[in-house]
Short mmCIF file of C-alpha atoms in Angstrom, two decimals:
data_model
loop_
_atom_site.label_atom_id
_atom_site.label_comp_id
_atom_site.label_asym_id
_atom_site.label_seq_id
_atom_site.Cartn_x
_atom_site.Cartn_y
_atom_site.Cartn_z
CA MET A 1 -12.06 -0.83 -16.75
CA LYS A 2 -8.47 -1.92 -18.55
CA CYS A 3 -7.12 0.16 -21.26
CA ILE A 4 -3.65 1.11 -23.16
CA ILE A 5 -3.15 4.55 -24.19
CA ASN A 6 -0.13 4.97 -26.29
CA ASN A 7 2.35 7.86 -26.81
CA ILE A 8 2.97 8.71 -23.13
CA GLN A 9 5.95 8.38 -21.04
CA ILE A 10 6.43 9.39 -17.49
CA ASP A 11 9.44 12.11 -17.79
CA SER A 12 10.67 12.48 -13.88
CA ILE A 13 9.09 12.02 -10.60
CA ALA A 14 10.14 13.76 -7.39
CA THR A 15 9.42 13.04 -3.76
CA TYR A 16 9.31 15.24 -0.61
CA LEU A 17 9.59 14.27 3.02
CA PRO A 18 8.55 16.68 5.84
CA THR A 19 11.58 17.24 8.25
CA SER A 20 10.26 16.08 11.45
CA ILE A 21 10.52 12.46 12.42
CA LEU A 22 8.28 10.27 14.59
CA GLU A 23 10.74 6.98 16.18
CA MET A 24 8.19 4.41 17.18
CA GLN A 25 10.56 3.65 20.07
CA SER A 26 9.94 7.01 21.24
CA LEU A 27 6.33 5.48 21.85
CA ASN A 28 7.44 3.19 24.18
CA GLY A 29 6.12 5.03 27.55
CA ALA A 30 2.66 5.70 25.82
CA TYR A 31 2.04 2.66 24.57
CA GLY A 32 4.24 -0.06 26.24
CA GLU A 33 7.33 -1.37 25.18
CA ASN A 34 6.22 -4.73 24.13
CA ASN A 35 3.16 -3.54 22.44
CA VAL A 36 5.51 -1.24 20.34
CA LYS A 37 7.85 -4.00 19.61
CA GLN A 38 4.86 -6.17 18.45
CA VAL A 39 3.52 -3.73 16.17
CA ILE A 40 6.95 -2.85 14.63
CA ASN A 41 7.69 -6.56 13.93
CA ALA A 42 4.13 -6.48 12.08
CA THR A 43 4.30 -3.57 10.16
CA GLY A 44 7.75 -3.16 9.67
CA VAL A 45 7.38 0.65 10.39
CA HIS A 46 10.39 2.03 12.44
CA ARG A 47 9.84 5.54 11.84
CA VAL A 48 7.76 7.77 9.66
CA HIS A 49 8.38 11.57 8.42
CA ILE A 50 5.33 14.09 10.00
CA ALA A 51 4.24 17.02 8.62
CA GLY A 52 4.61 20.33 10.75
CA VAL A 53 1.76 21.64 12.16
CA ASN A 54 1.24 24.08 9.53
CA GLU A 55 2.32 22.17 6.99
CA THR A 56 -0.41 20.50 4.42
CA ALA A 57 -0.14 18.01 1.46
CA SER A 58 -0.03 20.95 -1.08
CA ASP A 59 3.06 22.45 0.94
CA MET A 60 4.67 19.16 0.32
CA CYS A 61 3.76 18.73 -3.32
CA PHE A 62 4.49 22.55 -3.83
CA GLU A 63 8.20 21.67 -2.86
CA ALA A 64 8.64 18.27 -4.82
CA ALA A 65 7.32 20.54 -8.21
CA LYS A 66 9.09 23.22 -7.87
CA PHE A 67 12.59 20.95 -7.49
CA LEU A 68 11.52 19.19 -10.20
CA ILE A 69 10.74 21.86 -12.57
CA GLU A 70 14.04 23.40 -11.80
CA LYS A 71 15.92 20.44 -11.98
CA GLU A 72 14.63 19.34 -15.12
CA ASN A 73 14.41 22.84 -16.44
CA ILE A 74 11.20 22.61 -17.79
CA ASN A 75 9.55 25.83 -19.37
CA LYS A 76 6.34 26.37 -17.15
CA GLU A 77 4.48 27.70 -20.23
CA GLN A 78 4.49 23.73 -21.67
CA ILE A 79 2.69 22.70 -18.14
CA ASP A 80 -1.16 22.67 -19.55
CA GLY A 81 -2.41 19.77 -16.83
CA LEU A 82 -2.07 19.85 -13.00
CA VAL A 83 -3.86 17.03 -11.07
CA PHE A 84 -3.74 16.89 -7.36
CA ILE A 85 -4.55 13.76 -5.69
CA SER A 86 -5.19 13.90 -2.09
CA GLN A 87 -7.55 13.26 0.86
CA THR A 88 -6.05 16.47 2.88
CA PRO A 89 -6.50 19.17 0.55
CA ASP A 90 -5.82 22.90 1.80
CA TYR A 91 -9.79 23.60 1.98
CA VAL A 92 -12.88 22.25 1.87
CA ALA A 93 -13.37 24.61 -1.38
CA PRO A 94 -11.85 25.56 -3.51
CA ALA A 95 -9.76 23.06 -5.24
CA THR A 96 -6.61 22.78 -4.17
CA SER A 97 -5.08 22.23 -7.73
CA ILE A 98 -6.19 25.57 -8.36
CA ILE A 99 -4.13 27.38 -5.87
CA LEU A 100 -1.26 25.23 -6.72
CA GLN A 101 -1.64 26.39 -10.53
CA ASN A 102 -0.86 29.93 -8.99
CA ARG A 103 1.82 28.89 -6.17
CA LEU A 104 3.76 27.51 -8.88
CA GLN A 105 3.08 30.07 -11.55
CA LEU A 106 1.44 28.01 -14.25
CA SER A 107 0.11 29.69 -16.80
CA LYS A 108 -4.15 30.51 -16.68
CA GLU A 109 -4.40 27.87 -19.35
CA THR A 110 -3.92 25.03 -17.23
CA VAL A 111 -6.47 22.60 -16.47
CA CYS A 112 -6.62 21.82 -12.86
CA PHE A 113 -8.29 18.85 -11.02
CA ASP A 114 -8.37 17.42 -7.45
CA ILE A 115 -8.93 13.94 -6.87
CA SER A 116 -9.83 12.78 -3.69
CA TYR A 117 -8.18 9.60 -3.26
CA GLY A 118 -5.92 8.05 -0.57
CA CYS A 119 -3.60 4.62 -1.03
CA SER A 120 -4.68 3.86 -4.66
CA GLY A 121 -4.34 7.52 -5.53
CA TYR A 122 -1.44 7.63 -7.89
CA ILE A 123 -3.12 5.03 -9.99
CA TYR A 124 -5.75 7.06 -10.72
CA GLY A 125 -3.67 9.96 -10.81
CA VAL A 126 -1.55 8.73 -13.56
CA PHE A 127 -4.35 7.40 -15.30
CA GLN A 128 -5.86 10.73 -15.31
CA ALA A 129 -2.82 12.75 -16.44
CA ALA A 130 -2.52 9.64 -19.09
CA SER A 131 -6.00 10.34 -20.20
CA LEU A 132 -5.73 13.95 -20.64
CA ILE A 133 -2.66 13.67 -22.77
CA GLY A 134 -4.29 10.80 -24.69
CA SER A 135 -7.36 12.66 -25.70
CA GLY A 136 -5.34 15.24 -27.07
CA ALA A 137 -6.43 18.16 -24.65
CA CYS A 138 -2.83 18.46 -23.04
CA GLN A 139 0.84 17.65 -23.82
CA LYS A 140 2.61 18.10 -20.29
CA VAL A 141 0.51 17.27 -17.12
CA LEU A 142 2.04 17.77 -13.62
CA LEU A 143 0.65 15.04 -11.38
CA LEU A 144 0.71 16.10 -7.47
CA ALA A 145 0.21 13.47 -4.92
CA GLY A 146 0.47 13.54 -1.13
CA ASP A 147 -1.14 13.56 1.80
CA THR A 148 -0.81 14.37 5.83
CA THR A 149 -2.55 11.31 6.77
CA SER A 150 -0.93 11.49 10.63
CA LYS A 151 -3.52 14.72 10.86
CA LEU A 152 -6.29 12.26 10.11
CA VAL A 153 -5.40 10.00 12.94
CA ASN A 154 -6.39 10.05 16.27
CA PRO A 155 -3.24 10.41 18.40
CA LYS A 156 -4.61 7.76 20.73
CA ASP A 157 -5.05 5.45 17.69
CA ARG A 158 -2.25 3.15 18.43
CA SER A 159 -2.68 0.76 15.27
CA GLN A 160 -2.95 3.64 12.80
CA ARG A 161 -0.49 6.21 14.34
CA MET A 162 2.38 3.27 14.05
CA VAL A 163 1.52 2.93 10.35
CA PHE A 164 0.89 6.35 8.55
CA GLY A 165 3.39 8.80 7.54
CA ASP A 166 3.22 12.09 5.72
CA CYS A 167 4.61 12.85 1.95
CA GLY A 168 4.40 14.85 -1.14
CA SER A 169 5.16 14.05 -4.98
CA ALA A 170 5.20 15.17 -8.03
CA THR A 171 5.55 13.63 -11.56
CA ILE A 172 5.69 15.03 -15.15
CA ILE A 173 3.61 13.26 -17.64
CA SER A 174 4.03 14.28 -21.29
CA LYS A 175 3.68 13.12 -24.92
CA GLY A 176 6.28 10.15 -25.67
CA ASP A 177 6.75 6.98 -27.67
CA SER A 178 5.80 4.26 -25.11
CA ARG A 179 2.72 3.08 -24.02
CA MET A 180 0.92 2.46 -20.67
CA GLY A 181 -1.57 -0.61 -19.76
CA PHE A 182 -4.39 0.25 -16.98
CA HIS A 183 -6.23 -1.72 -14.85
CA ILE A 184 -8.81 0.57 -12.21
CA CYS A 185 -11.26 -1.20 -10.36
CA SER A 186 -14.14 0.05 -7.69
CA ASN A 187 -16.24 -1.40 -4.92
CA GLY A 188 -18.49 0.86 -3.48
CA ALA A 189 -20.05 -1.69 -1.08
CA GLU A 190 -17.17 -1.46 1.07
CA PHE A 191 -16.86 2.09 1.43
CA ASP A 192 -16.99 1.90 4.96
CA LYS A 193 -14.15 -0.16 5.72
CA VAL A 194 -11.61 2.82 5.65
CA ILE A 195 -13.43 5.83 6.60
CA ILE A 196 -13.56 9.13 8.22
CA PRO A 197 -17.17 8.78 9.12
CA ALA A 198 -17.75 12.47 10.10
CA GLY A 199 -17.17 15.90 9.20
CA GLY A 200 -19.04 15.89 5.50
CA PHE A 201 -22.32 16.71 4.94
CA ARG A 202 -23.56 13.44 5.18
CA THR A 203 -22.68 13.25 9.09
CA PRO A 204 -21.47 17.07 9.75
CA SER A 205 -19.07 17.22 13.08
CA SER A 206 -20.59 17.91 15.89
CA GLU A 207 -19.81 16.98 19.93
CA GLU A 208 -21.42 13.72 19.59
CA THR A 209 -18.75 12.87 16.52
CA CYS A 210 -16.47 14.48 18.86
CA LYS A 211 -16.80 11.49 21.34
CA GLU A 212 -14.01 8.89 22.07
CA ILE A 213 -14.72 5.47 21.19
CA ILE A 214 -12.31 2.59 22.96
CA ASP A 215 -11.34 0.00 20.21
CA GLU A 216 -11.21 -3.69 20.95
CA ASP A 217 -7.51 -3.63 20.49
CA GLY A 218 -7.20 -0.60 22.62
CA SER A 219 -7.13 1.91 20.23
CA ILE A 220 -9.42 5.28 20.40
CA ARG A 221 -10.72 7.46 18.09
CA THR A 222 -13.65 9.41 17.14
CA GLN A 223 -15.70 9.71 14.26
CA ASP A 224 -13.98 12.75 13.23
CA ASP A 225 -10.60 10.30 12.68
CA LEU A 226 -9.44 7.88 10.14
CA TYR A 227 -11.16 4.13 10.70
CA MET A 228 -9.83 1.27 8.98
CA ASP A 229 -10.96 -2.10 9.49
CA SER A 230 -7.95 -4.27 9.37
CA THR A 231 -9.14 -7.80 8.96
CA ALA A 232 -11.18 -6.77 5.57
CA VAL A 233 -8.80 -4.17 4.51
CA PHE A 234 -5.70 -7.34 4.52
CA ASN A 235 -8.09 -9.59 2.55
CA PHE A 236 -9.08 -6.70 0.22
CA ILE A 237 -5.17 -6.28 -0.50
CA ILE A 238 -4.51 -9.24 -0.64
CA LYS A 239 -7.49 -10.44 -3.17
CA SER A 240 -7.62 -7.50 -5.18
CA GLY A 241 -3.69 -6.49 -5.69
CA LYS A 242 -3.16 -10.37 -6.85
CA ASN A 243 -6.28 -10.20 -8.88
CA SER A 244 -5.15 -6.95 -10.56
CA ILE A 245 -1.66 -7.40 -11.13
CA ASP A 246 -2.43 -10.73 -12.81
CA THR A 247 -4.38 -9.21 -14.93
CA ILE A 248 -2.55 -6.18 -16.07
CA ILE A 249 0.04 -8.93 -17.03
CA ASP A 250 -2.13 -10.94 -18.96
CA PHE A 251 -3.92 -7.84 -20.58
CA MET A 252 -0.32 -6.72 -21.66
CA LYS A 253 0.62 -10.02 -22.46
CA TRP A 254 3.70 -10.07 -20.56
CA SER A 255 4.87 -12.86 -18.10
CA LYS A 256 5.73 -12.29 -14.36
CA ASP A 257 9.11 -13.34 -15.29
CA GLU A 258 9.93 -10.56 -17.62
CA VAL A 259 8.70 -7.89 -15.16
CA ASP A 260 11.80 -5.92 -14.46
CA PHE A 261 10.09 -4.10 -11.14
CA PHE A 262 6.70 -4.17 -9.16
CA ALA A 263 6.18 -1.14 -6.99
CA LEU A 264 3.83 -1.95 -4.74
CA HIS A 265 1.65 0.00 -2.53
CA GLN A 266 3.27 0.24 0.90
CA ALA A 267 0.98 -1.03 3.14
CA THR A 268 2.88 -2.74 5.91
CA ARG A 269 5.58 -4.87 5.41
CA PHE A 270 3.71 -7.95 6.26
CA THR A 271 1.31 -7.27 3.67
CA ILE A 272 3.79 -6.58 1.10
CA ASN A 273 5.49 -9.72 1.62
CA TYR A 274 2.23 -12.08 2.21
CA LEU A 275 0.92 -10.44 -1.15
CA ARG A 276 4.66 -11.05 -2.97
CA LYS A 277 4.22 -14.69 -1.91
CA ARG A 278 0.60 -15.32 -3.22
CA LEU A 279 2.04 -13.71 -6.72
CA GLY A 280 5.02 -15.73 -6.67
CA ILE A 281 7.23 -12.88 -7.27
CA PRO A 282 10.77 -12.46 -5.82
CA GLU A 283 11.59 -10.01 -3.33
CA GLU A 284 14.39 -8.60 -5.26
CA LYS A 285 11.77 -7.38 -7.61
CA SER A 286 9.29 -6.18 -5.13
CA PRO A 287 11.45 -4.28 -2.78
CA THR A 288 9.81 -2.65 0.61
CA ASN A 289 10.90 0.76 1.75
CA ILE A 290 8.37 1.13 4.86
CA THR A 291 11.02 0.78 7.83
CA ASN A 292 11.90 4.45 7.29
CA TYR A 293 8.65 6.11 5.58
CA GLY A 294 5.44 4.05 6.70
CA ASN A 295 2.07 4.06 4.59
CA THR A 296 2.61 7.44 2.91
CA GLY A 297 -1.12 7.01 0.79
CA PRO A 298 -1.04 8.35 -2.12
CA THR A 299 2.71 8.67 -2.77
CA THR A 300 4.09 5.09 -1.47
CA ILE A 301 4.72 4.19 -5.39
CA PRO A 302 6.91 7.75 -6.10
CA LEU A 303 8.21 6.98 -2.67
CA VAL A 304 9.67 3.51 -3.61
CA LEU A 305 10.86 4.55 -6.78
CA THR A 306 12.50 7.78 -5.85
CA ASP A 307 14.02 6.34 -2.81
CA LEU A 308 15.10 2.87 -4.60
CA CYS A 309 15.27 3.44 -8.19
CA PHE A 310 17.88 5.98 -9.63
CA LYS A 311 20.76 6.05 -11.81
CA GLY A 312 23.84 3.56 -10.36
CA SER A 313 21.53 1.92 -7.76
CA LYS A 314 20.55 -1.71 -7.62
CA TYR A 315 17.38 -0.77 -9.42
CA ASP A 316 18.75 1.20 -12.37
CA THR A 317 16.35 2.91 -14.04
CA GLU A 318 17.70 2.01 -17.41
CA ASN A 319 16.74 -1.62 -16.83
CA LEU A 320 13.18 -0.85 -15.51
CA LYS A 321 11.46 -1.48 -19.59
CA LYS A 322 8.51 -3.47 -17.97
CA VAL A 323 7.35 -2.11 -14.60
CA ILE A 324 3.97 -2.66 -12.64
CA LEU A 325 2.89 -0.08 -10.13
CA SER A 326 -0.04 -1.44 -8.19
CA ALA A 327 -1.91 0.27 -5.48
CA TYR A 328 -5.27 -0.46 -3.52
CA GLY A 329 -6.97 1.79 -0.56
CA ILE A 330 -10.09 3.73 0.65
CA GLY A 331 -13.72 3.56 -2.03
CA LEU A 332 -12.54 0.69 -2.13
CA SER A 333 -10.34 1.21 -5.09
CA TRP A 334 -7.47 -0.35 -6.20
CA GLY A 335 -5.44 -0.62 -9.49
CA SER A 336 -2.59 -1.53 -11.68
CA ILE A 337 -0.42 0.07 -14.67
CA ALA A 338 1.98 -1.38 -16.83
CA CYS A 339 4.58 1.00 -18.16
CA ASP A 340 8.39 1.98 -19.24
CA ILE A 341 10.47 4.25 -16.69
CA SER A 342 13.46 3.44 -18.50
CA GLN A 343 13.51 6.88 -19.96
CA THR A 344 12.04 8.49 -16.45
CA ASN A 345 14.43 10.63 -14.24
CA ILE A 346 13.85 9.69 -10.81
CA TYR A 347 15.31 12.24 -8.16
CA ALA A 348 16.13 10.70 -4.33
CA PRO A 349 13.75 12.03 -1.97
CA ILE A 350 14.06 15.55 -0.59
CA ASN A 351 14.73 15.31 3.00
CA ARG A 352 16.00 11.68 3.01
CA LYS A 353 17.91 11.22 5.99
CA MET B 1 -6.78 -52.52 8.43
CA HIS B 2 -4.90 -51.63 5.34
CA GLN B 3 -7.53 -49.23 4.45
CA LEU B 4 -7.06 -47.58 7.85
CA ILE B 5 -3.32 -47.28 7.37
CA GLU B 6 -3.76 -45.87 3.90
CA ASN B 7 -6.14 -43.20 5.53
CA SER B 8 -3.72 -42.59 8.09
CA ASN B 9 -0.73 -41.82 5.79
CA LEU B 10 -3.19 -39.97 3.53
CA LYS B 11 -3.72 -37.78 6.73
CA ASN B 12 -0.08 -37.23 7.24
CA ILE B 13 0.08 -36.18 3.95
CA PHE B 14 -2.72 -33.54 4.16
CA MET B 15 -0.89 -32.33 7.74
CA ILE B 16 2.58 -32.25 6.11
CA GLU B 17 1.01 -30.09 3.59
CA PHE B 18 -1.00 -27.81 5.84
CA ILE B 19 1.90 -27.08 7.67
CA LYS B 20 3.88 -26.12 4.56
CA ASN B 21 1.32 -23.53 3.77
CA PHE B 22 0.96 -21.94 7.50
CA ALA B 23 5.02 -21.92 7.43
CA ASP B 24 4.85 -20.04 4.25
CA ILE B 25 2.96 -17.20 6.05
CA PHE B 26 6.04 -16.66 8.06
CA ASP B 27 9.03 -14.78 6.93
CA GLU B 28 11.97 -15.24 9.13
CA THR B 29 11.09 -18.50 10.97
CA PRO B 30 12.41 -21.58 9.56
CA ILE B 31 9.86 -24.59 8.54
CA GLU B 32 11.86 -26.95 10.73
CA GLN B 33 10.16 -25.20 13.60
CA PHE B 34 6.89 -25.98 12.52
CA SER B 35 4.92 -29.59 13.62
CA PRO B 36 1.23 -30.19 14.27
CA ASP B 37 2.05 -29.70 17.93
CA THR B 38 3.83 -26.20 17.41
CA PHE B 39 1.89 -23.66 19.75
CA PHE B 40 1.81 -21.10 17.15
CA LYS B 41 1.08 -18.15 19.19
CA ASN B 42 4.91 -18.82 21.05
CA ILE B 43 6.57 -18.31 17.39
CA GLU B 44 8.55 -14.73 18.01
CA GLU B 45 7.47 -13.58 14.86
CA TRP B 46 3.80 -14.30 15.07
CA SER B 47 1.30 -11.20 15.26
CA SER B 48 -2.32 -10.27 14.55
CA LEU B 49 -1.65 -9.96 11.03
CA HIS B 50 -0.49 -13.59 11.14
CA ILE B 51 -3.95 -14.12 12.19
CA LEU B 52 -5.69 -12.75 9.22
CA ALA B 53 -3.08 -14.06 7.06
CA THR B 54 -3.79 -17.58 8.01
CA ILE B 55 -7.31 -16.73 7.92
CA ASN B 56 -6.78 -16.08 4.16
CA MET B 57 -4.63 -19.02 3.29
CA ILE B 58 -7.39 -21.22 4.62
CA GLU B 59 -9.71 -19.73 2.39
CA VAL B 60 -7.49 -19.72 -0.78
CA LYS B 61 -5.70 -23.25 -0.38
CA TYR B 62 -8.99 -25.42 1.41
CA GLY B 63 -12.00 -22.99 0.49
CA VAL B 64 -12.92 -22.82 4.35
CA GLN B 65 -13.85 -19.31 5.54
CA LEU B 66 -13.02 -18.81 9.05
CA LYS B 67 -13.23 -15.52 11.37
CA ILE B 68 -10.87 -14.04 13.96
CA SER B 69 -12.95 -15.48 16.89
CA ASP B 70 -12.76 -18.85 15.05
CA VAL B 71 -8.86 -18.75 15.38
CA ILE B 72 -8.20 -17.14 18.66
CA PRO B 73 -9.12 -20.18 20.47
CA THR B 74 -6.97 -22.56 18.98
CA ASN B 75 -3.32 -22.96 20.06
CA THR B 76 -1.50 -25.82 17.87
CA ILE B 77 -1.15 -26.08 14.51
CA LYS B 78 -3.04 -29.30 14.54
CA ASP B 79 -6.18 -27.16 16.36
CA LEU B 80 -5.99 -24.94 13.16
CA TYR B 81 -5.72 -28.21 10.84
CA ASP B 82 -8.86 -30.07 12.77
CA LEU B 83 -10.93 -26.66 12.67
CA MET B 84 -10.40 -26.46 9.13
CA SER B 85 -11.06 -29.96 8.23
CA SER B 86 -14.45 -29.48 10.22
CA ARG B 87 -15.58 -26.96 8.35
CA LYS B 88 -15.26 -28.49 4.93
#
């Protein structure tokens, strides 16, 4: 699917990092020093922020939203749409977005959506928010994307525990004078490449699904835990990422050279570097910040922006008129957005050390 | 004889190209450290993700689909090149 939505803008972005930090080197005793070193070399992840036992994705998104509403002096009555992107909602039912409407004291005239996506989620969230505004249904939409992926991973699953971190984000999207291009794709044939096999209604959790399985690399998980086929996912990211970014640039009639910034999903440092080489884009235009945060699912894009792109930084937002956002993940699902964030107010991550 | 020399030169050119493509997978190891006899698993930067990137590079650049189990028994860059050539 490709489209352009006119008269739209990203007003502001904030992110919230939980305060607890897991240093990968602290796992030397559990996994062995050499193993830890090898994984760090490949992923580039030295530490991740981890949500507290009782802290949920909605709690982190709530904090980011509260911060943004206060800093931007937003009249809550003007927010008439709320989109919550997460795979770690508060409850199986009801939708967490509706709970957030109340917690944030937004108007009851607010339309709320929960959308279940992981790493590609921010792309879907911006598209949903832009569609609500483009259709005339909403004036100002609060997009909340966040996950506590650390709680989906088995503590004995070395390969994933050393990659995934937690984060929440808030983005305000409203009517404006810029335009956004979207390219979004799905491939359900590969639904089992990233999956939590049990716990839904197809395969409810049971004694059987709780049994530990040892992977060929020594990682241990059950059917109730997040599973990822690393080989398939790597190939998927490289192929779909390149295709989607090439497609959106072509669709917008831009050239790669004139793109000011590429905010790419932070899967692993190696994957980003390899994709960047395949695309032929310079490192300074697609930086990584995975070292301190890991893969934070649907918040990697807002986290790259809030961590690196702010006024006075190397990536001063004033210069970011042609920006590509691109992400790929569970589903399998992927997509890219072409947008102008030169007028966007971007705030440094809350709790950044 | 002339044909043999030409074939040999051509093979060298392909091998040099293959080494360049392989070296491009690495971020920190300079290209000078790569030769047909390089034991690539001994390169400090080498990781399991490099296996995936090697498979991807060979598919994209040479149209040959390999599996991890194909790559694991190989040791040198020449081994990889010969494996790729044998599947073309």
